[in-house]
mmCIF file of N, CA, C and O in Angstrom:
data_model
loop_
_atom_site.group_PDB
_atom_site.id
_atom_site.type_symbol
_atom_site.label_atom_id
_atom_site.label_comp_id
_atom_site.label_asym_id
_atom_site.label_seq_id
_atom_site.Cartn_x
_atom_site.Cartn_y
_atom_site.Cartn_z
ATOM 1 N N UNK A 1 116.221 21.248 209.455
ATOM 2 C CA UNK A 1 116.108 20.579 208.188
ATOM 3 C C UNK A 1 115.786 21.579 207.095
ATOM 4 O O UNK A 1 114.870 22.355 207.233
ATOM 5 N N UNK A 2 116.521 21.541 206.008
ATOM 6 C CA UNK A 2 116.231 22.453 204.909
ATOM 7 C C UNK A 2 115.485 21.701 203.821
ATOM 8 O O UNK A 2 115.736 20.533 203.573
ATOM 9 N N UNK A 3 114.558 22.407 203.201
ATOM 10 C CA UNK A 3 113.794 21.793 202.118
ATOM 11 C C UNK A 3 114.463 22.151 200.796
ATOM 12 O O UNK A 3 114.979 23.244 200.632
ATOM 13 N N UNK A 4 114.422 21.217 199.881
ATOM 14 C CA UNK A 4 114.970 21.476 198.557
ATOM 15 C C UNK A 4 113.868 22.042 197.684
ATOM 16 O O UNK A 4 112.749 21.579 197.738
ATOM 17 N N UNK A 5 114.223 23.017 196.897
ATOM 18 C CA UNK A 5 113.249 23.627 195.998
ATOM 19 C C UNK A 5 113.176 22.786 194.734
ATOM 20 O O UNK A 5 114.176 22.467 194.123
ATOM 21 N N UNK A 6 111.969 22.409 194.352
ATOM 22 C CA UNK A 6 111.759 21.588 193.168
ATOM 23 C C UNK A 6 111.341 22.499 192.026
ATOM 24 O O UNK A 6 110.430 23.304 192.166
ATOM 25 N N UNK A 7 112.004 22.347 190.905
ATOM 26 C CA UNK A 7 111.699 23.177 189.741
ATOM 27 C C UNK A 7 110.754 22.434 188.818
ATOM 28 O O UNK A 7 110.895 21.244 188.599
ATOM 29 N N UNK A 8 109.767 23.150 188.273
ATOM 30 C CA UNK A 8 108.834 22.551 187.329
ATOM 31 C C UNK A 8 109.241 22.833 185.894
ATOM 32 O O UNK A 8 108.570 22.421 184.977
ATOM 33 N N UNK A 9 110.337 23.537 185.691
ATOM 34 C CA UNK A 9 110.797 23.851 184.350
ATOM 35 C C UNK A 9 111.506 22.643 183.772
ATOM 36 O O UNK A 9 112.204 21.931 184.476
ATOM 37 N N UNK A 10 111.333 22.396 182.454
ATOM 38 C CA UNK A 10 112.115 21.341 181.835
ATOM 39 C C UNK A 10 113.594 21.648 182.008
ATOM 40 O O UNK A 10 114.008 22.798 181.882
ATOM 41 N N UNK A 11 114.429 20.646 182.326
ATOM 42 C CA UNK A 11 115.835 20.898 182.630
ATOM 43 C C UNK A 11 116.582 21.631 181.522
ATOM 44 O O UNK A 11 117.394 22.496 181.789
ATOM 45 N N UNK A 12 116.326 21.327 180.289
ATOM 46 C CA UNK A 12 117.070 21.952 179.206
ATOM 47 C C UNK A 12 116.690 23.418 179.013
ATOM 48 O O UNK A 12 117.424 24.167 178.401
ATOM 49 N N UNK A 13 115.553 23.851 179.538
ATOM 50 C CA UNK A 13 115.138 25.238 179.404
ATOM 51 C C UNK A 13 115.569 26.075 180.604
ATOM 52 O O UNK A 13 115.311 27.250 180.654
ATOM 53 N N UNK A 14 116.202 25.466 181.578
ATOM 54 C CA UNK A 14 116.684 26.217 182.725
ATOM 55 C C UNK A 14 117.997 26.898 182.363
ATOM 56 O O UNK A 14 118.845 26.319 181.694
ATOM 57 N N UNK A 15 118.186 28.128 182.802
ATOM 58 C CA UNK A 15 119.444 28.812 182.516
ATOM 59 C C UNK A 15 120.586 28.174 183.299
ATOM 60 O O UNK A 15 120.376 27.612 184.368
ATOM 61 N N UNK A 16 121.791 28.246 182.747
ATOM 62 C CA UNK A 16 122.928 27.702 183.471
ATOM 63 C C UNK A 16 123.263 28.604 184.665
ATOM 64 O O UNK A 16 122.754 29.713 184.791
ATOM 65 N N UNK A 17 124.111 28.135 185.552
ATOM 66 C CA UNK A 17 124.386 28.846 186.804
ATOM 67 C C UNK A 17 124.945 30.242 186.567
ATOM 68 O O UNK A 17 124.552 31.197 187.228
ATOM 69 N N UNK A 18 125.852 30.380 185.604
ATOM 70 C CA UNK A 18 126.457 31.687 185.341
ATOM 71 C C UNK A 18 125.413 32.678 184.825
ATOM 72 O O UNK A 18 125.363 33.830 185.260
ATOM 73 N N UNK A 19 124.562 32.236 183.921
ATOM 74 C CA UNK A 19 123.513 33.105 183.386
ATOM 75 C C UNK A 19 122.531 33.475 184.486
ATOM 76 O O UNK A 19 122.082 34.614 184.575
ATOM 77 N N UNK A 20 122.205 32.512 185.320
ATOM 78 C CA UNK A 20 121.233 32.750 186.387
ATOM 79 C C UNK A 20 121.727 33.812 187.368
ATOM 80 O O UNK A 20 120.948 34.625 187.841
ATOM 81 N N UNK A 21 123.018 33.832 187.647
ATOM 82 C CA UNK A 21 123.569 34.815 188.577
ATOM 83 C C UNK A 21 123.495 36.225 188.004
ATOM 84 O O UNK A 21 123.300 37.188 188.741
ATOM 85 N N UNK A 22 123.656 36.361 186.691
ATOM 86 C CA UNK A 22 123.695 37.686 186.092
ATOM 87 C C UNK A 22 122.305 38.214 185.732
ATOM 88 O O UNK A 22 122.177 39.348 185.313
ATOM 89 N N UNK A 23 121.272 37.418 185.875
ATOM 90 C CA UNK A 23 119.921 37.865 185.555
ATOM 91 C C UNK A 23 119.341 38.706 186.684
ATOM 92 O O UNK A 23 119.526 38.408 187.858
ATOM 93 N N UNK A 24 118.593 39.720 186.285
ATOM 94 C CA UNK A 24 117.881 40.518 187.278
ATOM 95 C C UNK A 24 116.587 39.806 187.637
ATOM 96 O O UNK A 24 116.184 38.853 186.969
ATOM 97 N N UNK A 25 115.927 40.289 188.643
ATOM 98 C CA UNK A 25 114.650 39.706 189.051
ATOM 99 C C UNK A 25 113.617 39.835 187.934
ATOM 100 O O UNK A 25 112.830 38.917 187.692
ATOM 101 N N UNK A 26 113.649 40.954 187.227
ATOM 102 C CA UNK A 26 112.712 41.161 186.110
ATOM 103 C C UNK A 26 112.977 40.164 184.986
ATOM 104 O O UNK A 26 112.049 39.615 184.414
ATOM 105 N N UNK A 27 114.243 39.922 184.671
ATOM 106 C CA UNK A 27 114.593 38.966 183.620
ATOM 107 C C UNK A 27 114.185 37.546 184.004
ATOM 108 O O UNK A 27 113.697 36.786 183.172
ATOM 109 N N UNK A 28 114.369 37.207 185.270
ATOM 110 C CA UNK A 28 113.958 35.884 185.746
ATOM 111 C C UNK A 28 112.449 35.722 185.657
ATOM 112 O O UNK A 28 111.955 34.677 185.244
ATOM 113 N N UNK A 29 111.719 36.753 186.040
ATOM 114 C CA UNK A 29 110.257 36.701 185.973
ATOM 115 C C UNK A 29 109.794 36.591 184.524
ATOM 116 O O UNK A 29 108.870 35.825 184.214
ATOM 117 N N UNK A 30 110.446 37.327 183.625
ATOM 118 C CA UNK A 30 110.101 37.267 182.206
ATOM 119 C C UNK A 30 110.356 35.870 181.650
ATOM 120 O O UNK A 30 109.537 35.317 180.922
ATOM 121 N N UNK A 31 111.479 35.300 182.003
ATOM 122 C CA UNK A 31 111.794 33.949 181.528
ATOM 123 C C UNK A 31 110.809 32.925 182.082
ATOM 124 O O UNK A 31 110.366 32.027 181.364
ATOM 125 N N UNK A 32 110.436 33.069 183.338
ATOM 126 C CA UNK A 32 109.458 32.155 183.937
ATOM 127 C C UNK A 32 108.114 32.254 183.208
ATOM 128 O O UNK A 32 107.445 31.240 182.970
ATOM 129 N N UNK A 33 107.720 33.477 182.831
ATOM 130 C CA UNK A 33 106.472 33.662 182.071
ATOM 131 C C UNK A 33 106.564 32.996 180.702
ATOM 132 O O UNK A 33 105.620 32.342 180.255
ATOM 133 N N UNK A 34 107.702 33.164 180.040
ATOM 134 C CA UNK A 34 107.866 32.551 178.715
ATOM 135 C C UNK A 34 107.857 31.025 178.806
ATOM 136 O O UNK A 34 107.268 30.348 177.970
ATOM 137 N N UNK A 35 108.469 30.480 179.846
ATOM 138 C CA UNK A 35 108.472 29.022 180.033
ATOM 139 C C UNK A 35 107.058 28.529 180.280
ATOM 140 O O UNK A 35 106.619 27.531 179.693
ATOM 141 N N UNK A 36 106.326 29.225 181.129
ATOM 142 C CA UNK A 36 104.944 28.830 181.413
ATOM 143 C C UNK A 36 104.087 28.943 180.155
ATOM 144 O O UNK A 36 103.266 28.069 179.868
ATOM 145 N N UNK A 37 104.279 29.989 179.388
ATOM 146 C CA UNK A 37 103.534 30.160 178.131
ATOM 147 C C UNK A 37 103.855 29.019 177.162
ATOM 148 O O UNK A 37 102.970 28.477 176.503
ATOM 149 N N UNK A 38 105.123 28.644 177.086
ATOM 150 C CA UNK A 38 105.531 27.528 176.226
ATOM 151 C C UNK A 38 104.857 26.230 176.673
ATOM 152 O O UNK A 38 104.328 25.479 175.850
ATOM 153 N N UNK A 39 104.861 25.969 177.968
ATOM 154 C CA UNK A 39 104.230 24.753 178.481
ATOM 155 C C UNK A 39 102.740 24.731 178.159
ATOM 156 O O UNK A 39 102.211 23.702 177.714
ATOM 157 N N UNK A 40 102.053 25.855 178.378
ATOM 158 C CA UNK A 40 100.624 25.924 178.080
ATOM 159 C C UNK A 40 100.361 25.722 176.588
ATOM 160 O O UNK A 40 99.441 24.992 176.205
ATOM 161 N N UNK A 41 101.162 26.366 175.751
ATOM 162 C CA UNK A 41 100.988 26.242 174.316
ATOM 163 C C UNK A 41 101.173 24.794 173.873
ATOM 164 O O UNK A 41 100.349 24.253 173.119
ATOM 165 N N UNK A 42 102.215 24.143 174.351
ATOM 166 C CA UNK A 42 102.466 22.756 173.945
ATOM 167 C C UNK A 42 101.367 21.832 174.460
ATOM 168 O O UNK A 42 100.936 20.925 173.736
ATOM 169 N N UNK A 43 100.893 22.068 175.670
ATOM 170 C CA UNK A 43 99.785 21.259 176.194
ATOM 171 C C UNK A 43 98.527 21.434 175.348
ATOM 172 O O UNK A 43 97.829 20.460 175.045
ATOM 173 N N UNK A 44 98.247 22.668 174.949
ATOM 174 C CA UNK A 44 97.060 22.925 174.136
ATOM 175 C C UNK A 44 97.179 22.258 172.765
ATOM 176 O O UNK A 44 96.218 21.637 172.290
ATOM 177 N N UNK A 45 98.325 22.369 172.138
ATOM 178 C CA UNK A 45 98.527 21.740 170.830
ATOM 179 C C UNK A 45 98.333 20.232 170.939
ATOM 180 O O UNK A 45 97.619 19.621 170.136
ATOM 181 N N UNK A 46 98.934 19.632 171.951
ATOM 182 C CA UNK A 46 98.815 18.181 172.114
ATOM 183 C C UNK A 46 97.379 17.763 172.419
ATOM 184 O O UNK A 46 96.907 16.746 171.901
ATOM 185 N N UNK A 47 96.683 18.539 173.219
ATOM 186 C CA UNK A 47 95.288 18.208 173.526
ATOM 187 C C UNK A 47 94.398 18.314 172.303
ATOM 188 O O UNK A 47 93.538 17.457 172.081
ATOM 189 N N UNK A 48 94.579 19.341 171.502
ATOM 190 C CA UNK A 48 93.759 19.503 170.293
ATOM 191 C C UNK A 48 94.009 18.336 169.337
ATOM 192 O O UNK A 48 93.063 17.737 168.818
ATOM 193 N N UNK A 49 95.267 17.994 169.118
ATOM 194 C CA UNK A 49 95.576 16.885 168.217
ATOM 195 C C UNK A 49 94.973 15.584 168.741
ATOM 196 O O UNK A 49 94.413 14.795 167.982
ATOM 197 N N UNK A 50 95.063 15.391 170.033
ATOM 198 C CA UNK A 50 94.580 14.148 170.620
ATOM 199 C C UNK A 50 93.050 14.071 170.652
ATOM 200 O O UNK A 50 92.484 13.010 170.412
ATOM 201 N N UNK A 51 92.368 15.168 170.907
ATOM 202 C CA UNK A 51 90.941 15.125 171.165
ATOM 203 C C UNK A 51 90.054 15.465 169.976
ATOM 204 O O UNK A 51 88.910 15.038 169.920
ATOM 205 N N UNK A 52 90.546 16.237 169.021
ATOM 206 C CA UNK A 52 89.712 16.658 167.896
ATOM 207 C C UNK A 52 89.767 15.592 166.803
ATOM 208 O O UNK A 52 90.695 15.549 166.006
ATOM 209 N N UNK A 53 88.753 14.756 166.745
ATOM 210 C CA UNK A 53 88.727 13.648 165.785
ATOM 211 C C UNK A 53 88.493 14.112 164.351
ATOM 212 O O UNK A 53 88.717 13.356 163.419
ATOM 213 N N UNK A 54 88.062 15.346 164.160
ATOM 214 C CA UNK A 54 87.841 15.849 162.806
ATOM 215 C C UNK A 54 89.074 16.567 162.246
ATOM 216 O O UNK A 54 89.056 17.022 161.114
ATOM 217 N N UNK A 55 90.129 16.650 163.019
ATOM 218 C CA UNK A 55 91.338 17.363 162.607
ATOM 219 C C UNK A 55 92.140 16.513 161.619
ATOM 220 O O UNK A 55 92.605 15.422 161.967
ATOM 221 N N UNK A 56 92.293 16.997 160.376
ATOM 222 C CA UNK A 56 93.080 16.231 159.400
ATOM 223 C C UNK A 56 94.566 16.237 159.759
ATOM 224 O O UNK A 56 95.058 17.143 160.421
ATOM 225 N N UNK A 57 95.272 15.226 159.287
ATOM 226 C CA UNK A 57 96.689 15.081 159.602
ATOM 227 C C UNK A 57 97.495 16.286 159.106
ATOM 228 O O UNK A 57 98.466 16.697 159.753
ATOM 229 N N UNK A 58 97.091 16.885 157.995
ATOM 230 C CA UNK A 58 97.815 18.045 157.463
ATOM 231 C C UNK A 58 97.750 19.225 158.432
ATOM 232 O O UNK A 58 98.738 19.917 158.666
ATOM 233 N N UNK A 59 96.549 19.458 158.982
ATOM 234 C CA UNK A 59 96.398 20.564 159.939
ATOM 235 C C UNK A 59 97.164 20.274 161.230
ATOM 236 O O UNK A 59 97.754 21.179 161.823
ATOM 237 N N UNK A 60 97.134 19.034 161.670
ATOM 238 C CA UNK A 60 97.885 18.667 162.878
ATOM 239 C C UNK A 60 99.375 18.893 162.653
ATOM 240 O O UNK A 60 100.067 19.416 163.532
ATOM 241 N N UNK A 61 99.860 18.525 161.477
ATOM 242 C CA UNK A 61 101.277 18.738 161.157
ATOM 243 C C UNK A 61 101.614 20.225 161.130
ATOM 244 O O UNK A 61 102.685 20.642 161.590
ATOM 245 N N UNK A 62 100.703 21.032 160.598
ATOM 246 C CA UNK A 62 100.908 22.486 160.601
ATOM 247 C C UNK A 62 100.957 23.024 162.032
ATOM 248 O O UNK A 62 101.781 23.889 162.342
ATOM 249 N N UNK A 63 100.076 22.516 162.880
ATOM 250 C CA UNK A 63 100.070 22.953 164.285
ATOM 251 C C UNK A 63 101.399 22.631 164.952
ATOM 252 O O UNK A 63 101.937 23.444 165.710
ATOM 253 N N UNK A 64 101.920 21.447 164.688
ATOM 254 C CA UNK A 64 103.201 21.045 165.268
ATOM 255 C C UNK A 64 104.314 21.971 164.774
ATOM 256 O O UNK A 64 105.128 22.461 165.563
ATOM 257 N N UNK A 65 104.334 22.233 163.466
ATOM 258 C CA UNK A 65 105.367 23.116 162.901
ATOM 259 C C UNK A 65 105.240 24.536 163.461
ATOM 260 O O UNK A 65 106.250 25.172 163.800
ATOM 261 N N UNK A 66 103.999 25.028 163.576
ATOM 262 C CA UNK A 66 103.781 26.369 164.132
ATOM 263 C C UNK A 66 104.205 26.433 165.598
ATOM 264 O O UNK A 66 104.774 27.434 166.048
ATOM 265 N N UNK A 67 103.920 25.374 166.350
ATOM 266 C CA UNK A 67 104.311 25.335 167.765
ATOM 267 C C UNK A 67 105.832 25.371 167.894
ATOM 268 O O UNK A 67 106.376 26.064 168.760
ATOM 269 N N UNK A 68 106.523 24.656 167.022
ATOM 270 C CA UNK A 68 107.990 24.658 167.056
ATOM 271 C C UNK A 68 108.528 26.056 166.734
ATOM 272 O O UNK A 68 109.416 26.556 167.415
ATOM 273 N N UNK A 69 107.959 26.686 165.700
ATOM 274 C CA UNK A 69 108.393 28.046 165.352
ATOM 275 C C UNK A 69 108.149 29.013 166.512
ATOM 276 O O UNK A 69 108.991 29.857 166.817
ATOM 277 N N UNK A 70 106.990 28.908 167.152
ATOM 278 C CA UNK A 70 106.673 29.794 168.277
ATOM 279 C C UNK A 70 107.629 29.553 169.447
ATOM 280 O O UNK A 70 108.098 30.502 170.080
ATOM 281 N N UNK A 71 107.921 28.281 169.720
ATOM 282 C CA UNK A 71 108.841 27.959 170.819
ATOM 283 C C UNK A 71 110.225 28.530 170.545
ATOM 284 O O UNK A 71 110.861 29.095 171.443
ATOM 285 N N UNK A 72 110.673 28.416 169.298
ATOM 286 C CA UNK A 72 112.004 28.931 168.968
ATOM 287 C C UNK A 72 112.022 30.452 168.898
ATOM 288 O O UNK A 72 113.074 31.069 169.083
ATOM 289 N N UNK A 73 110.872 31.067 168.667
ATOM 290 C CA UNK A 73 110.798 32.532 168.727
ATOM 291 C C UNK A 73 110.925 32.998 170.179
ATOM 292 O O UNK A 73 111.545 34.028 170.456
ATOM 293 N N UNK A 74 110.360 32.224 171.111
ATOM 294 C CA UNK A 74 110.456 32.570 172.534
ATOM 295 C C UNK A 74 111.841 32.262 173.086
ATOM 296 O O UNK A 74 112.346 32.983 173.951
ATOM 297 N N UNK A 75 112.442 31.159 172.613
ATOM 298 C CA UNK A 75 113.757 30.700 173.081
ATOM 299 C C UNK A 75 114.624 30.372 171.869
ATOM 300 O O UNK A 75 114.786 29.203 171.512
ATOM 301 N N UNK A 76 115.190 31.393 171.217
ATOM 302 C CA UNK A 76 115.910 31.183 169.955
ATOM 303 C C UNK A 76 117.087 30.205 170.034
ATOM 304 O O UNK A 76 117.367 29.504 169.082
ATOM 305 N N UNK A 77 117.750 30.145 171.158
ATOM 306 C CA UNK A 77 118.939 29.296 171.259
ATOM 307 C C UNK A 77 118.646 27.920 171.847
ATOM 308 O O UNK A 77 119.556 27.202 172.216
ATOM 309 N N UNK A 78 117.382 27.521 171.906
ATOM 310 C CA UNK A 78 117.013 26.274 172.567
ATOM 311 C C UNK A 78 116.392 25.247 171.624
ATOM 312 O O UNK A 78 115.565 24.448 172.030
ATOM 313 N N UNK A 79 116.817 25.224 170.365
ATOM 314 C CA UNK A 79 116.234 24.255 169.427
ATOM 315 C C UNK A 79 116.556 22.821 169.843
ATOM 316 O O UNK A 79 115.716 21.933 169.719
ATOM 317 N N UNK A 80 117.749 22.586 170.363
ATOM 318 C CA UNK A 80 118.101 21.243 170.818
ATOM 319 C C UNK A 80 117.206 20.825 171.981
ATOM 320 O O UNK A 80 116.724 19.686 172.028
ATOM 321 N N UNK A 81 116.960 21.736 172.895
ATOM 322 C CA UNK A 81 116.087 21.429 174.034
ATOM 323 C C UNK A 81 114.683 21.081 173.549
ATOM 324 O O UNK A 81 114.073 20.123 174.028
ATOM 325 N N UNK A 82 114.167 21.841 172.590
ATOM 326 C CA UNK A 82 112.843 21.538 172.038
ATOM 327 C C UNK A 82 112.845 20.147 171.412
ATOM 328 O O UNK A 82 111.932 19.356 171.645
ATOM 329 N N UNK A 83 113.881 19.862 170.636
ATOM 330 C CA UNK A 83 113.966 18.568 169.958
ATOM 331 C C UNK A 83 114.086 17.406 170.942
ATOM 332 O O UNK A 83 113.625 16.302 170.651
ATOM 333 N N UNK A 84 114.665 17.647 172.089
ATOM 334 C CA UNK A 84 114.809 16.584 173.091
ATOM 335 C C UNK A 84 113.574 16.434 173.979
ATOM 336 O O UNK A 84 113.242 15.330 174.404
ATOM 337 N N UNK A 85 112.898 17.535 174.265
ATOM 338 C CA UNK A 85 111.777 17.497 175.213
ATOM 339 C C UNK A 85 110.436 17.306 174.514
ATOM 340 O O UNK A 85 109.671 16.402 174.858
ATOM 341 N N UNK A 86 110.134 18.164 173.560
ATOM 342 C CA UNK A 86 108.794 18.167 172.979
ATOM 343 C C UNK A 86 108.667 17.347 171.696
ATOM 344 O O UNK A 86 107.617 16.782 171.432
ATOM 345 N N UNK A 87 109.697 17.299 170.869
ATOM 346 C CA UNK A 87 109.590 16.613 169.588
ATOM 347 C C UNK A 87 109.206 15.138 169.737
ATOM 348 O O UNK A 87 108.306 14.667 169.033
ATOM 349 N N UNK A 88 109.850 14.366 170.638
ATOM 350 C CA UNK A 88 109.443 12.955 170.792
ATOM 351 C C UNK A 88 107.981 12.802 171.220
ATOM 352 O O UNK A 88 107.275 11.904 170.765
ATOM 353 N N UNK A 89 107.509 13.690 172.081
ATOM 354 C CA UNK A 89 106.106 13.638 172.514
ATOM 355 C C UNK A 89 105.172 13.887 171.336
ATOM 356 O O UNK A 89 104.156 13.206 171.165
ATOM 357 N N UNK A 90 105.504 14.899 170.532
ATOM 358 C CA UNK A 90 104.667 15.229 169.378
ATOM 359 C C UNK A 90 104.696 14.110 168.344
ATOM 360 O O UNK A 90 103.653 13.768 167.775
ATOM 361 N N UNK A 91 105.853 13.531 168.105
ATOM 362 C CA UNK A 91 105.947 12.420 167.156
ATOM 363 C C UNK A 91 105.107 11.229 167.629
ATOM 364 O O UNK A 91 104.391 10.621 166.839
ATOM 365 N N UNK A 92 105.234 10.897 168.892
ATOM 366 C CA UNK A 92 104.472 9.776 169.443
ATOM 367 C C UNK A 92 102.976 10.042 169.334
ATOM 368 O O UNK A 92 102.194 9.173 168.932
ATOM 369 N N UNK A 93 102.558 11.254 169.641
ATOM 370 C CA UNK A 93 101.148 11.623 169.554
ATOM 371 C C UNK A 93 100.641 11.505 168.121
ATOM 372 O O UNK A 93 99.561 10.959 167.879
ATOM 373 N N UNK A 94 101.403 12.000 167.164
ATOM 374 C CA UNK A 94 101.002 11.915 165.756
ATOM 375 C C UNK A 94 100.927 10.458 165.302
ATOM 376 O O UNK A 94 99.989 10.074 164.597
ATOM 377 N N UNK A 95 101.888 9.642 165.715
ATOM 378 C CA UNK A 95 101.853 8.213 165.356
ATOM 379 C C UNK A 95 100.623 7.540 165.931
ATOM 380 O O UNK A 95 99.943 6.783 165.241
ATOM 381 N N UNK A 96 100.331 7.800 167.202
ATOM 382 C CA UNK A 96 99.186 7.165 167.851
ATOM 383 C C UNK A 96 97.866 7.665 167.271
ATOM 384 O O UNK A 96 96.968 6.877 167.011
ATOM 385 N N UNK A 97 97.768 8.948 167.073
ATOM 386 C CA UNK A 97 96.509 9.557 166.622
ATOM 387 C C UNK A 97 96.191 9.212 165.179
ATOM 388 O O UNK A 97 95.060 8.911 164.845
ATOM 389 N N UNK A 98 97.192 9.249 164.298
ATOM 390 C CA UNK A 98 96.967 9.031 162.873
ATOM 391 C C UNK A 98 97.492 7.694 162.388
ATOM 392 O O UNK A 98 97.552 7.449 161.195
ATOM 393 N N UNK A 99 97.902 6.851 163.325
ATOM 394 C CA UNK A 99 98.410 5.513 163.010
ATOM 395 C C UNK A 99 99.510 5.565 161.949
ATOM 396 O O UNK A 99 99.495 4.830 160.966
ATOM 397 N N UNK A 100 100.443 6.477 162.174
ATOM 398 C CA UNK A 100 101.568 6.668 161.245
ATOM 399 C C UNK A 100 102.708 5.726 161.650
ATOM 400 O O UNK A 100 102.808 5.324 162.790
ATOM 401 N N UNK A 101 103.559 5.447 160.720
ATOM 402 C CA UNK A 101 104.725 4.585 161.001
ATOM 403 C C UNK A 101 105.939 5.406 161.272
ATOM 404 O O UNK A 101 106.266 6.388 160.880
#
């Protein structure tokens, strides 16, 4: 029986098959680090917005914009992936936290 390997990376941030074949082990490790850094950064931003009751909506909005800029700096060609994966979560969090419409 063979086990299937489960990936923890968001599907849109995974490289396509052709790119994956041409990557070296170092490039794969670098990409895995950047993905993990992105996940940690987004988790931290969401936790701060959710838990810090003294955080004004303007600062929370700046954090969201800064997180998007940082994500696109790490993955320049993945703006659509960010908009599909993280943007809805951030919008929902901002609506719930600040009772926005």
